[in-house]
XYZ file of C-alpha atoms in Angstrom:
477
model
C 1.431 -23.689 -15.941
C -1.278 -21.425 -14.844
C -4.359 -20.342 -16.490
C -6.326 -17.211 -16.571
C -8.871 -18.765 -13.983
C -6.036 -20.566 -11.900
C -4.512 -19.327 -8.955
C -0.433 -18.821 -9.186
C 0.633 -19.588 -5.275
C 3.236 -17.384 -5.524
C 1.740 -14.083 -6.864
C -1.064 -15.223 -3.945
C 1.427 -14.874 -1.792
C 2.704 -11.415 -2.736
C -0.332 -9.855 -2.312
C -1.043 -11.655 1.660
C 2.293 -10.413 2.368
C 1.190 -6.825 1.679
C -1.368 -6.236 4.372
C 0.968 -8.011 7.026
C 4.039 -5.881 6.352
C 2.008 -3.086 6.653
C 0.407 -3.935 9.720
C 4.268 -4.256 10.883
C 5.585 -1.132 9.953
C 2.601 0.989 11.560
C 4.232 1.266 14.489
C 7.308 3.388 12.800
C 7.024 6.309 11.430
C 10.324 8.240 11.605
C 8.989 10.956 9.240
C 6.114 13.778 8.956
C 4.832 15.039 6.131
C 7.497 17.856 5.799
C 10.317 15.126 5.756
C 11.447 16.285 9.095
C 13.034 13.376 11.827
C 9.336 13.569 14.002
C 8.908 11.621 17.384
C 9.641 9.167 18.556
C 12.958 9.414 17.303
C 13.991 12.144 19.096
C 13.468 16.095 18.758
C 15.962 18.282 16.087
C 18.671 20.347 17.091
C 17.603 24.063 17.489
C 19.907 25.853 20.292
C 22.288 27.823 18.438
C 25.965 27.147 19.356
C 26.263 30.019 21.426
C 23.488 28.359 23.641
C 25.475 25.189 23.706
C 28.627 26.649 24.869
C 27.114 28.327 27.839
C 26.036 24.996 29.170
C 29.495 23.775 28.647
C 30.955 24.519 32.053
C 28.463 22.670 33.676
C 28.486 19.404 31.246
C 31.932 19.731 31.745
C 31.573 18.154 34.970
C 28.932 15.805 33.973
C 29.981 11.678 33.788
C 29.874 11.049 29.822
C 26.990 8.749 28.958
C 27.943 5.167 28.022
C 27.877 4.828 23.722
C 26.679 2.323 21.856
C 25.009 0.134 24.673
C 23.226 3.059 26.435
C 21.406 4.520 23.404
C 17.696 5.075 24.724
C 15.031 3.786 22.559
C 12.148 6.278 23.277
C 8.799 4.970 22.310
C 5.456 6.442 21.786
C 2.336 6.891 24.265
C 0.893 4.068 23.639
C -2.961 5.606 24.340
C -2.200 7.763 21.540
C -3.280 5.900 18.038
C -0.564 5.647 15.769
C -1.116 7.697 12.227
C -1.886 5.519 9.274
C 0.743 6.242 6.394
C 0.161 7.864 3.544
C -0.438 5.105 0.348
C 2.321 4.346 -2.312
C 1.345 1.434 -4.592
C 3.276 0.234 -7.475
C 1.299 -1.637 -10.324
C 3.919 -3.581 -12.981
C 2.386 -4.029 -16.384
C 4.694 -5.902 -18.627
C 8.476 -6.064 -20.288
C 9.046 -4.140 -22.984
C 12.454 -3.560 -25.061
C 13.038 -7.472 -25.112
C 15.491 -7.087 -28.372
C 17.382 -5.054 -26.302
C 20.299 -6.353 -23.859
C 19.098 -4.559 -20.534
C 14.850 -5.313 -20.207
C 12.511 -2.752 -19.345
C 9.598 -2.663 -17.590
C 6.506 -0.215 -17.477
C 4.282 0.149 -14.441
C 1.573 2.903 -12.604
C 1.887 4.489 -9.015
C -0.620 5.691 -7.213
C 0.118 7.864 -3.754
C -1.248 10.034 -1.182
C 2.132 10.902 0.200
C 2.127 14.378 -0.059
C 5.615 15.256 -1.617
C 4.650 14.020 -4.718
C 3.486 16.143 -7.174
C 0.757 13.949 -8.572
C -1.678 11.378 -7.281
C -1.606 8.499 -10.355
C 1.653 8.177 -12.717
C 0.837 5.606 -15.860
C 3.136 4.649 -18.360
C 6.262 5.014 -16.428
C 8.988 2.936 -17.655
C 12.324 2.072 -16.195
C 14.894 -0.382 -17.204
C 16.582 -3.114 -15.019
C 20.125 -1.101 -14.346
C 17.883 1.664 -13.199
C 16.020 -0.565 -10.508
C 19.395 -1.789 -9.638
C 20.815 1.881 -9.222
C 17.466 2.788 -7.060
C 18.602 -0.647 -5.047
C 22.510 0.907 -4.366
C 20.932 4.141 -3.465
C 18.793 2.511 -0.939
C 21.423 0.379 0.795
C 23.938 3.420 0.705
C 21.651 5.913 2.008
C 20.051 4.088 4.635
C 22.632 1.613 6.005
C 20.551 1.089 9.009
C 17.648 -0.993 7.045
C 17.386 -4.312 5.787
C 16.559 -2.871 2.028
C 14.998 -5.671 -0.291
C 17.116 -7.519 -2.290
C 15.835 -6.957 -6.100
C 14.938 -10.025 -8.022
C 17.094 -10.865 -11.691
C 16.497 -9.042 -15.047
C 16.371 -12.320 -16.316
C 16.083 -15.898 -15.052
C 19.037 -17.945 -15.671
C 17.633 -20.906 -17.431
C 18.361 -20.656 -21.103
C 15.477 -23.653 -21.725
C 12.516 -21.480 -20.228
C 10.125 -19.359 -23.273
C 10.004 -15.636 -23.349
C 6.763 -15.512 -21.463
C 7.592 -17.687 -19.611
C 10.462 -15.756 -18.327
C 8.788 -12.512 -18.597
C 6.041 -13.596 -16.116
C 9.026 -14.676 -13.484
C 10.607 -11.814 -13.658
C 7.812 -9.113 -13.400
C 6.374 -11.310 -10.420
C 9.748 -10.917 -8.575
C 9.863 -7.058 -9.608
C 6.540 -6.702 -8.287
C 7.156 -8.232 -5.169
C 10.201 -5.946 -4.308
C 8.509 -2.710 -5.337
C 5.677 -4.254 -2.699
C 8.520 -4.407 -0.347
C 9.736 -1.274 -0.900
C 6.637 0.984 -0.623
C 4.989 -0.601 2.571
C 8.824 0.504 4.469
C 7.996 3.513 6.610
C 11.419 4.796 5.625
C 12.528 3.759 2.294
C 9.091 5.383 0.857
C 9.869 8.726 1.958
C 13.119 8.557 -0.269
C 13.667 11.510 -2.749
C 15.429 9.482 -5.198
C 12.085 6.921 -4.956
C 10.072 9.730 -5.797
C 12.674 11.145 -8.536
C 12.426 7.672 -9.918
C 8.660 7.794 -10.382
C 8.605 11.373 -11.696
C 12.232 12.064 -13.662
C 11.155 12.120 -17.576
C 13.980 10.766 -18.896
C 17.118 8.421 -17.409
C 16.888 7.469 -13.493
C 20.737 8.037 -12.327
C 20.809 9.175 -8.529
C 24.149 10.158 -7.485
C 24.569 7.402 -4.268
C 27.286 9.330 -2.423
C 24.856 11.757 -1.681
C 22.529 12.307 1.960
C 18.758 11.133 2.163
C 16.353 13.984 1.771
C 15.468 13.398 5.416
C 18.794 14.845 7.029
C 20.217 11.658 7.021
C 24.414 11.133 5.871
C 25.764 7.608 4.272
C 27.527 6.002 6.700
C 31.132 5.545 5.360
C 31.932 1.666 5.766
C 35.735 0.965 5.014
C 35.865 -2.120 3.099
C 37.640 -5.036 5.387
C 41.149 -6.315 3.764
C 42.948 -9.434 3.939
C 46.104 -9.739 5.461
C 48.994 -12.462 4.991
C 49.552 -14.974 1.994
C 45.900 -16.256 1.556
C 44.530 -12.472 1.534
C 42.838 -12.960 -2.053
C 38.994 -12.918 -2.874
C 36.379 -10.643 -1.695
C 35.935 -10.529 1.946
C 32.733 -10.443 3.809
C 31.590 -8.515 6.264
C 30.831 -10.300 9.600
C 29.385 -9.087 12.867
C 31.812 -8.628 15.691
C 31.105 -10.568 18.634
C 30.668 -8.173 21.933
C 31.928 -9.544 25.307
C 28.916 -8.279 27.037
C 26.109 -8.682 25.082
C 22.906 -7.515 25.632
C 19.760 -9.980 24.847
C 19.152 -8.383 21.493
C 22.638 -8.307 20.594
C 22.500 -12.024 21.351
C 19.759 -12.625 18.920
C 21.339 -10.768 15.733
C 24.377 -12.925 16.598
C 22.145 -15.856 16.297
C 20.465 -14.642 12.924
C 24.029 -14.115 12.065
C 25.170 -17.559 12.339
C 21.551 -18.343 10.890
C 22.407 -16.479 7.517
C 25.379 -18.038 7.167
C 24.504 -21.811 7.725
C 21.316 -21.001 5.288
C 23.672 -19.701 2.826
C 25.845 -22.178 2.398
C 23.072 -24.782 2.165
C 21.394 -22.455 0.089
C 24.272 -22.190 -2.719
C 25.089 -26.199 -2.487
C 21.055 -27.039 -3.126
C 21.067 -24.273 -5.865
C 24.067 -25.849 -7.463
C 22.165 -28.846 -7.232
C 19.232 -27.985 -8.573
C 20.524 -26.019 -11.518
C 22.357 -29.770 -12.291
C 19.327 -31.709 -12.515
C 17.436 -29.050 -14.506
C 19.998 -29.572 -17.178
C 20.102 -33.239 -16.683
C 16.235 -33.358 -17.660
C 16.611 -31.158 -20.334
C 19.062 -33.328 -21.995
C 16.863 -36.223 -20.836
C 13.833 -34.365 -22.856
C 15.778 -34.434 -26.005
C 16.499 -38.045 -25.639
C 13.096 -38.588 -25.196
C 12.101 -36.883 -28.192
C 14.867 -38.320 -30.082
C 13.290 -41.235 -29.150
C 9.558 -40.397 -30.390
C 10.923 -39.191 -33.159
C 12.709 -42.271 -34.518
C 9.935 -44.770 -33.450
C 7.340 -42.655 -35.242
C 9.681 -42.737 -38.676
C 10.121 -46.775 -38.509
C 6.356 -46.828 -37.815
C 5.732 -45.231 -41.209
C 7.991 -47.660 -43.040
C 7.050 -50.713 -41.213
C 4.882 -52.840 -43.586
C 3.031 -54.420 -40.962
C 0.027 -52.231 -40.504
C -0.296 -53.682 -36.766
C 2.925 -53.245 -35.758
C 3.630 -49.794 -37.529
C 0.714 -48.374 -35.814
C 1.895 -49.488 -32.378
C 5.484 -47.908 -33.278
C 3.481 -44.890 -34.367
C 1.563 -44.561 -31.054
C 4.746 -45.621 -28.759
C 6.676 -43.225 -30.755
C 4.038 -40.269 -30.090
C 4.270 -41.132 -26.048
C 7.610 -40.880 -25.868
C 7.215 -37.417 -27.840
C 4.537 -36.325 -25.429
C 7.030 -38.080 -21.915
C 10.041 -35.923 -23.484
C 7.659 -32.356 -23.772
C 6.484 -33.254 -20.242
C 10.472 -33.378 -19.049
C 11.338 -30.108 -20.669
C 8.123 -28.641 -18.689
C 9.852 -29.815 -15.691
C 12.953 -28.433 -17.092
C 11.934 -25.513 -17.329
C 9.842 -25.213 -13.422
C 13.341 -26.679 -12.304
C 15.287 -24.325 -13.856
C 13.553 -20.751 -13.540
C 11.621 -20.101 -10.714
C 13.481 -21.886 -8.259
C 16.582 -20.690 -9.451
C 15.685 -17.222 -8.962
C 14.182 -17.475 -5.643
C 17.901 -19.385 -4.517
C 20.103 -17.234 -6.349
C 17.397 -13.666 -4.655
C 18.210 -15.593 -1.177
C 21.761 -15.911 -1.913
C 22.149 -12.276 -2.051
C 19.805 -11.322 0.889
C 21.592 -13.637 3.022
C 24.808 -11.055 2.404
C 22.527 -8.352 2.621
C 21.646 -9.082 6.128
C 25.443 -10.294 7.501
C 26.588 -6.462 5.931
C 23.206 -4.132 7.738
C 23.901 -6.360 10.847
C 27.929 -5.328 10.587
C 26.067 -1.573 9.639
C 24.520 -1.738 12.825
C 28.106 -1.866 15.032
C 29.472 0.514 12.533
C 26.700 3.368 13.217
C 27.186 3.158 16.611
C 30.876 3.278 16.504
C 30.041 6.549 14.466
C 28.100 7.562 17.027
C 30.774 7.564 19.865
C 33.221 8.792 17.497
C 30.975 12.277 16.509
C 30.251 12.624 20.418
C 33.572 13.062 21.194
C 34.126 15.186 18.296
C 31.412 17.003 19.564
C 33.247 17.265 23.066
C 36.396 18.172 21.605
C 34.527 21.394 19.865
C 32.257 22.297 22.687
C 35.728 22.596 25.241
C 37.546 24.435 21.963
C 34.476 27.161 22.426
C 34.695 27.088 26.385
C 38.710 28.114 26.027
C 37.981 30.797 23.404
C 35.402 32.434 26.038
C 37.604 32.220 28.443
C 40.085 34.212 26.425
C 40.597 37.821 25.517
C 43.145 37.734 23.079
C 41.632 36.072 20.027
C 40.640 37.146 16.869
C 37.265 37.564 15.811
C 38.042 35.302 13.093
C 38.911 32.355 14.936
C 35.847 32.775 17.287
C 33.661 32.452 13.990
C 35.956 29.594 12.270
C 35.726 27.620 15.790
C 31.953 28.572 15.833
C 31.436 27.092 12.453
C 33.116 23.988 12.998
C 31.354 23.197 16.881
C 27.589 24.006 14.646
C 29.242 21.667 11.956
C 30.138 18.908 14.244
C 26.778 19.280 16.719
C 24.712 18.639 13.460
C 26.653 15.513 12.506
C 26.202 14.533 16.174
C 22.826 15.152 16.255
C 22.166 13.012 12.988
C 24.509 10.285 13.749
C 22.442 10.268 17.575
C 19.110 10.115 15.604
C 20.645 7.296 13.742
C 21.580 5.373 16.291
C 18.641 5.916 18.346
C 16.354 4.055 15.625
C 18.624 1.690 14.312
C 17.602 -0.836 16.806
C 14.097 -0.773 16.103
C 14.015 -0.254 12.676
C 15.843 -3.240 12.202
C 14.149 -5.257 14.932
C 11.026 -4.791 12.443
C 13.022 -5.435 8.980
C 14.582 -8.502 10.222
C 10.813 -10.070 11.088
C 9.775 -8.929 7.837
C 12.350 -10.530 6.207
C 11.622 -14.031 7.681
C 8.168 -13.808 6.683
C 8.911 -13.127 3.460
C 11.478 -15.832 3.409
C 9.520 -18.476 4.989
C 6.382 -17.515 2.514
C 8.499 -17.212 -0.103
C 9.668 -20.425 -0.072
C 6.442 -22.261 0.859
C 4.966 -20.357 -1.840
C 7.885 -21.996 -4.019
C 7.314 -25.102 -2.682
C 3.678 -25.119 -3.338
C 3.998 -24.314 -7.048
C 6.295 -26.667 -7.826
C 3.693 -29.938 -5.818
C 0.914 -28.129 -7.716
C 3.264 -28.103 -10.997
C 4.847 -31.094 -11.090
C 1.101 -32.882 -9.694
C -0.388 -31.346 -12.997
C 2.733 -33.248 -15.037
C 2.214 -36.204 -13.633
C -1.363 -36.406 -14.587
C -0.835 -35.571 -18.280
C 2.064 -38.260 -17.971
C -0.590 -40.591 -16.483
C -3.187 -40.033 -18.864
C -1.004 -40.429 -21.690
C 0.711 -43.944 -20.639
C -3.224 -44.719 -19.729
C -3.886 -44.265 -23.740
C -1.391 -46.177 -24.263
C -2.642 -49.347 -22.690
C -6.027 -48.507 -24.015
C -4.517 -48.603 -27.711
C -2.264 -51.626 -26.942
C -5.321 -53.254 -25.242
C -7.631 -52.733 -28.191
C -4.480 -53.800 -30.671
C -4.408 -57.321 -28.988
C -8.553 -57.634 -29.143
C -8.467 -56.907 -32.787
C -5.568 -59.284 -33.255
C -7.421 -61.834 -31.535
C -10.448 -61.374 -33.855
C -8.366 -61.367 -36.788
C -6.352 -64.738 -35.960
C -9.778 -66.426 -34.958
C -11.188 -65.386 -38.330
C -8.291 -66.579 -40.242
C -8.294 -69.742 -38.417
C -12.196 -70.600 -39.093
């Protein structure tokens, strides 16, 4: 519907969003240029276990910190001015491969981050299962952000052209890789940067840890229990008896997401119904046209064949004007629903991610415990073996570094996700205005072309009636 010169509100939209995100995330930056956990996320590990196990006997007598609730969130001197981050900026060109089942899609990157080997990448190309395996990776590896949800191969209205379609979807593909590289975290990603640079076939193995020290957090998928135990659960956030004021409010987005949801899936339903209706109302339309144009030719009244003719041609132009509509109805807002749909469970599962991470945080500190005493009792002892000393060794250093990640994890989670969840909002809330916007400006540029036409019509039947006049007055003299 738009031109070369015309403004698309959505794609205007992307690119405000860009410099706002930004501006959100400048206040995190978990890593330093050598991929190292930097302040203010707290220092790494370096006391040897040795070290550690002298200071047992006096933690020993130590009260053990409170978990989950009593994580400190250290923050940053404020006087100090937070470092810009380094640029990453994806550039989509087009869909290619169109004959083939899967699309593919060929875009430029150009960085400053230093890991990367070069500073401009052109021609890349990358297929849709690969963006959806660089999505997995994301949400496996780092459980404690909201990742982006990832936008369709394809739309899923079967009445909508090929460029049509191919616009939508490289819009929405564009918009996530925005997404993507303005995250303080999920830019530093190896795979991200194997994506960019790996010659051939993107396939990151997703069981594996972040390049940044980080470990996948290992969620147990929830079962059903008793007779009506079929289906695929979901994951919901367990309600604390003492929560704290920010617990409170992702409990309230909780119950948000869901209510949206489920209004969400009924008005896509909805909407997916009366795209097809007016489809099938376009081809009546047309069948319409096209009849009343054929009895116009074979009507022997000049007259009144010409006013079938031109009736027939408005209903022609009325039923291209419906599929138009059709087609708005049935692609763009489709996506954005069905996109929503998913984020929605996206946001219940990093909020259920959340309780989980620090439940694997208590868990490694008392495994940590557990190995620290094991060492005490084997100084205290003279009659074992050198190799138990190092086996017990090697399992305390094994079990202080999952600690120490797990502690880093937890540390941030709070804030990391305090940020993605207001990003998320505004991208919902301009997402959908945006949406809303091109579908007034849309269906306001239909109803003008419907307007003029039914306009000409009355002009033509207006000037029929005149000339009839004249004739009948001619005839009568």
């Amino acid at each position: 519907m738009y031109g070369e010169d015309e403004i698309d509100p959505y794609r205007a939209h992307s690119q405000q969003t860009d410099s706002s995100q930004q501006a959100l995330y400048d206040s995190i930056d978990p890593f330093s240029e050598t991929g190292q956990v930097a302040e203010p996320w707290g220092e790494q590990a370096t006391d040897t276990a040795c070290a550690d196990s002298d200071d047992s006997e006096s933690e020993d007598n130590a009260e053990p910190e409170s978990q989950s609730s009593s994580v400190q969130h250290q923050t940053s001197n404020p006087a100090q001015p937070v470092p810009q981050l380094p640029v990453l900026r994806f550039t989509v060109g087009q869909m290619v491969d169109r004959s083939k089942r899967t699309p593919g899609f060929t875009f430029e990157v150009m960085t400053t981050i230093p890991s990367y080997k070069g500073r401009k990448y052109t021609g890349v190309e990358r297929n849709q299962i690969e963006f959806e395996r660089l999505e997995a990776h994301l949400r496996s590896t780092y459980p404690e952000c909201l990742v982006p949800t990832l936008g369709p191969g394809t739309t899923t209205s079967k009445y909508v052209p090929d460029y049509q379609n191919d616009r939508l979807v490289v819009l929405l593909l564009q918009q996530w890789l925005n997404r993507v590289s303005v995250h303080p975290i999920l830019r530093q990603d190896y795979e991200l940067r194997q994506f960019v640079e790996a010659p051939f076939a993107f396939n990151p193995a997703l069981t594996s840890s972040s390049a940044v020290g980080g470990s996948a957090l290992s969620i147990a998928p929830q079962q059903g229990s008793g007779f009506f135990s079929w289906g695929k659960p979901k994951q919901r956030v367990v309600r604390s008896a003492n929560p704290s004021p920010f617990d409170q409010q992702l409990e309230t987005t909780a119950d948000n997401m869901d209510a949206f949801q489920k209004n969400l899936s009924d008005t896509r339903r909805w909407h997916g119904r009366q795209a097809r209706t007016r489809a099938r109302l376009a081809i009546d339309l047309k069948d319409v046209g096209t009849k009343l144009v054929s009895v116009g030719v074979i009507e022997h009244n000049s007259g009144l064949g010409r006013s079938m003719k031109r009736l027939g041609k408005c209903f022609l132009h009325v039923g291209a004007c419906a599929q138009t509509q059709s087609n708005l109805e049935g692609s763009r807002a489709i996506a954005v629903q069905d996109m929503y749909t998913v984020a929605c469970d996206n946001v219940q599962k990093t909020l259920s991610n959340r309780q989980l991470i620090f439940t694997e945080h208590q868990v490694s500190e008392r495994q940590l415990e557990r190995k620290r005493q094991s060492v005490a009792v084997l100084r205290a002892s003279a009659t074992i073996s050198p190799d138990q000393v190092q086996e017990t060794l090697a399992e305390f250093n094994v079990a202080k570094t999952d600690a120490d990640s797990k502690r880093q994890r937890a540390e941030r989670v709070d804030k990391v996700l305090a940020a993605d969840l207001q990003a998320f909002e505004a991208n919902r809330e301009g997402d959908f205005r945006a949406l809303f916007s091109a579908l007034g400006r849309d269906q306001l540029h239909i109803e003008r072309q419907l307007l003029g036409e039914f306009k000409a019509v009355l002009d033509f039947v207006r000037h029929a009636n005149d000339s009839s006049s004249s004739s009948t007055t001619s005839l009568a003299k």
